[in-house]
């Protein structure tokens, strides 16, 4: 009884806490000062049509670097906890005929879509993180369909480390070429033509490396979860 | 007007899925219900003109998190709630 009373009090308190947000809400009719600065800067300064990408990669680039680091640590933790013990994995049911044929058709297209999403991150919605997760879901489909599907761990680890290293290196390159206060500034490459693939300075390069890093990390997470952690 | 109706419908579906996820006895049903919540959230993000967030929510929330939960469920080999 007292348990349900406490739960009810918690729910009412939560509602009381959040009610002012709803009551005072009004739709903004114009951008505030910071948003105006971002929109103008990404159009005139950086040549990035997708303002979200401009904010994520450039104006809040340090946050993105932190996010990538968090993801790296999470992957390392999963790999450490679920490391293989040398035992052969238990018997798995092979994928059905439908799954096998469907994955043979779909997996290359899914990986291609992921690559498209992160290389066009500065033009269309999406970017490194989304593209990386799409690539990892393609790998998941292959892992589910074929029991003996294995990708090279050396390759995955090298792709992960190299792309993370290159991301930091590009950030330092901005610092080196453009002077102080310009860590992760992508403007050391040419701005290029508005709306073309090779434009917006180093933004597509940075997002491609983030995409590779996220894709390889999440693929290795799926791989560890698939056949690690037995016989603990 | 229709847009608000669709939004209300999506929010209702996600609330029902959330309550079901808490009340159901089978853990696998709860995992699927939480995936449904993420899917509804991603459609809502798409409708309010935030395609970047919608993409992230659909791939990570509805796709990867559900799969990771299913793998974890396979490893603990439980199923009944505590």
CSV table of C-alpha atoms in Angstrom, one decimal, chain A residues 65 165-190 201-202 205-206 209:
chain,number,residue,atom,x,y,z
A,65,UNK,CA,34.8,14.6,-29.9
A,165,UNK,CA,43.2,9.4,-34.7
A,166,UNK,CA,42.7,11.1,-38.0
A,167,UNK,CA,39.7,13.0,-36.6
A,168,UNK,CA,41.8,14.5,-33.8
A,169,UNK,CA,44.6,15.1,-36.4
A,170,UNK,CA,42.2,17.1,-38.6
A,171,UNK,CA,41.2,19.1,-35.5
A,172,UNK,CA,44.8,19.9,-34.8
A,173,UNK,CA,45.4,20.8,-38.4
A,174,UNK,CA,42.8,23.5,-38.1
A,175,UNK,CA,44.7,24.8,-35.0
A,176,UNK,CA,48.0,24.7,-36.9
A,177,UNK,CA,46.8,26.4,-40.1
A,178,UNK,CA,44.3,28.9,-38.8
A,179,UNK,CA,45.9,30.0,-35.5
A,180,UNK,CA,44.6,29.9,-31.9
A,181,UNK,CA,41.0,29.4,-31.0
A,182,UNK,CA,40.4,27.2,-34.1
A,183,UNK,CA,40.6,23.6,-32.9
A,184,UNK,CA,38.3,21.6,-35.2
A,185,UNK,CA,37.8,24.6,-37.5
A,186,UNK,CA,37.1,23.0,-40.9
A,187,UNK,CA,37.9,26.1,-42.9
A,188,UNK,CA,41.4,25.2,-43.8
A,189,UNK,CA,40.1,23.4,-46.8
A,190,UNK,CA,38.3,25.4,-49.6
A,201,UNK,CA,35.8,22.6,-46.1
A,202,UNK,CA,36.8,19.6,-43.9
A,205,UNK,CA,36.0,14.6,-44.2
A,206,UNK,CA,35.5,14.8,-40.5
A,209,UNK,CA,35.8,9.5,-40.3
